[in-house]
mmCIF file of C-alpha atoms in Angstrom:
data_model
loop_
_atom_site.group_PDB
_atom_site.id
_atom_site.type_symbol
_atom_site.label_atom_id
_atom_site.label_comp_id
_atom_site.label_asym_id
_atom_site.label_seq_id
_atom_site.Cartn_x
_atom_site.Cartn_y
_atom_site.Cartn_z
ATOM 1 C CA UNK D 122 97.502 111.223 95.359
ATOM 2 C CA UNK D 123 97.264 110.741 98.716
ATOM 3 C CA UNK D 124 95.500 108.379 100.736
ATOM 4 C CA UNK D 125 95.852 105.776 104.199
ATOM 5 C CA UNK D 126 94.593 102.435 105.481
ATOM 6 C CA UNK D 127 95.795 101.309 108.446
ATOM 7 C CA UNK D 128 96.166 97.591 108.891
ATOM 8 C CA UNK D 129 94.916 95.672 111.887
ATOM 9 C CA UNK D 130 96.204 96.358 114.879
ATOM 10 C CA UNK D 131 98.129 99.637 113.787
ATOM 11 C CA UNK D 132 97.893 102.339 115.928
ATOM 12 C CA UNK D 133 96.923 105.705 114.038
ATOM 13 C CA UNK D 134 94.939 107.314 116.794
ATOM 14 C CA UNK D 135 97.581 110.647 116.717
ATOM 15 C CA UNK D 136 96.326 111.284 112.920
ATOM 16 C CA UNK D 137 100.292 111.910 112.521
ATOM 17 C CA UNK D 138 99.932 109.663 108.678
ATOM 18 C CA UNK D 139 97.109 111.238 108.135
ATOM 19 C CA UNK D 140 96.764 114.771 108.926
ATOM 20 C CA UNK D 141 100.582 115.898 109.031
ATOM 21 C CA UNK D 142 101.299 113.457 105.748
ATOM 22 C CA UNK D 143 98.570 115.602 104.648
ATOM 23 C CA UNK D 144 99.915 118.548 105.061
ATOM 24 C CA UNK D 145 103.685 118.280 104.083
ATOM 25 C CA UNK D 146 101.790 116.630 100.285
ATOM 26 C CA UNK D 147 99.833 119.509 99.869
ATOM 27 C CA UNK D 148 102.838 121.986 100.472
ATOM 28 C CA UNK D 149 104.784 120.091 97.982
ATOM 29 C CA UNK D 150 102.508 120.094 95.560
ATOM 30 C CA UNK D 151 102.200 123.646 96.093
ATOM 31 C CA UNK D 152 106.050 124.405 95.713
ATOM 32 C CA UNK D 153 106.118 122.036 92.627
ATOM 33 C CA UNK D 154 103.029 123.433 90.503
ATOM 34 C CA UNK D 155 101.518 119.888 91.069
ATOM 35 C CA UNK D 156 97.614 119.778 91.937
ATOM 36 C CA UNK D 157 97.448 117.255 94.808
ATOM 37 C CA UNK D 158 94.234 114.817 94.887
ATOM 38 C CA UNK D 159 93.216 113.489 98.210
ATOM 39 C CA UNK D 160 91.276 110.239 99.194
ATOM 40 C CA UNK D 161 88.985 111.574 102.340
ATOM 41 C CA UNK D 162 86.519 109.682 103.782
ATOM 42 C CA UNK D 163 82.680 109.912 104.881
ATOM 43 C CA UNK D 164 84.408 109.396 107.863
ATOM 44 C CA UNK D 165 84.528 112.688 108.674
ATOM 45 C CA UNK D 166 81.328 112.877 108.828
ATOM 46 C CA UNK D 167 79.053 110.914 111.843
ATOM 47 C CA UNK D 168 76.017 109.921 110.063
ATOM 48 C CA UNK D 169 73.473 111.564 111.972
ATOM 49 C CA UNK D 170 72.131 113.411 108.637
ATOM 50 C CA UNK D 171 70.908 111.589 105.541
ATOM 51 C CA UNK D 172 72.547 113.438 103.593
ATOM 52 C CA UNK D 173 75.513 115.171 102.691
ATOM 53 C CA UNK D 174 77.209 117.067 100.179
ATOM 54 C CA UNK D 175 80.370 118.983 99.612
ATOM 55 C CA UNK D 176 79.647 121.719 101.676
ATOM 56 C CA UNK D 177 78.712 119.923 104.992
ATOM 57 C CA UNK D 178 80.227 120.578 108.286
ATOM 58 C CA UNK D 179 82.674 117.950 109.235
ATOM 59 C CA UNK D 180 81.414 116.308 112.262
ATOM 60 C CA UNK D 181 83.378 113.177 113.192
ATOM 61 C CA UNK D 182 82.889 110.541 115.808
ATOM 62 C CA UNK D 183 85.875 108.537 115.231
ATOM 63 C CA UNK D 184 90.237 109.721 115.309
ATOM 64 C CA UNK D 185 90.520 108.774 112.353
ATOM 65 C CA UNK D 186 87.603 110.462 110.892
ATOM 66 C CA UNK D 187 88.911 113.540 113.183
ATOM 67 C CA UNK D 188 92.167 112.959 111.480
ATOM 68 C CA UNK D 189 90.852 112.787 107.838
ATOM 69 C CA UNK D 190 88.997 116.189 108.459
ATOM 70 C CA UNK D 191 92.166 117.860 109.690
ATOM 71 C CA UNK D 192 93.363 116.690 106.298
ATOM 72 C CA UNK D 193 90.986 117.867 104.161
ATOM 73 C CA UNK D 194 91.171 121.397 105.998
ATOM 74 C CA UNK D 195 95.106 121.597 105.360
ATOM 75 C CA UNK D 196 94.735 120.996 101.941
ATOM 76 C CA UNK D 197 92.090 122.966 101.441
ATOM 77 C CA UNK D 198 94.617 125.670 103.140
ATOM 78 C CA UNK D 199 97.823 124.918 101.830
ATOM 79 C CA UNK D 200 96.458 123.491 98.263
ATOM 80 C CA UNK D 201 93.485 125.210 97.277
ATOM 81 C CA UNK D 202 93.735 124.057 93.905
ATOM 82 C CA UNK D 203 93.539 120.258 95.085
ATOM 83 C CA UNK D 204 91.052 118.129 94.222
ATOM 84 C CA UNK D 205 89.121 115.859 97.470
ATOM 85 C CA UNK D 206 87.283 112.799 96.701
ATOM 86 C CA UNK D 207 85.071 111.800 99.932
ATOM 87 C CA UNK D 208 84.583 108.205 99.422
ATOM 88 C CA UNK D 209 82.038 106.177 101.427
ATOM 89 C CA UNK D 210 84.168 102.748 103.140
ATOM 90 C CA UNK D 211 86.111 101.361 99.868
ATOM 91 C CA UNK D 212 87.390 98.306 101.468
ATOM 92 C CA UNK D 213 85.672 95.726 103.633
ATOM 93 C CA UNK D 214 86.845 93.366 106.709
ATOM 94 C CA UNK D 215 86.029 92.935 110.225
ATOM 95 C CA UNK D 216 88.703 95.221 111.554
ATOM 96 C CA UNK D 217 87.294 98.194 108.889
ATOM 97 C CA UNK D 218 83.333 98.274 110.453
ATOM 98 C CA UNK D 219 82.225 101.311 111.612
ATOM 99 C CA UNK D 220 80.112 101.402 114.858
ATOM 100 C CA UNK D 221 78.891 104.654 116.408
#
């Protein structure tokens, strides 16, 4: 499994963790037979729709929902088989609000 919070004051605007980590698990698990499950994020998408399901269009307003997107379209790539779970914010605190 697969997944990334960055603590205040980390830096994590280059999606390196996220995207590239991404990529390199989904490989592996690919080589190994394993079926990789990712933790996205709603993130990816910028709220501007009521809804959305598993097909929508990533559209993201933040790096690190830019970053989690990249993600989710390596694995999708590298491990098709993988599974994606798009939570909505899991965790609270001031340094975790979303603005647009």
């Amino acid at each position: 499994m697969h997944s990334l919070l960055a603590e205040a004051g980390q830096d994590v605007g280059d999606g390196a963790t996220t995207a590239d980590g991404a990529v390199c698990l989904a490989m592996a698990a690919t080589r190994h037979g394993s079926r990789l499950v990712q933790v996205s994020s709603d993130a990816i998408c910028s709220g501007s729709d009521v809804r959305y399901d598993e097909s929508a269009t990533p559209d993201p307003v933040t790096p690190y929902g830019a970053a989690k997107a990249a993600a989710e379209m390596a694995i999708r790539l590298f491990a098709p088989d993988a599974v994606i779970a798009r939570t909505s914010l899991i965790t609270g605190g001031e340094f975790l609000r979303r603005e647009r």
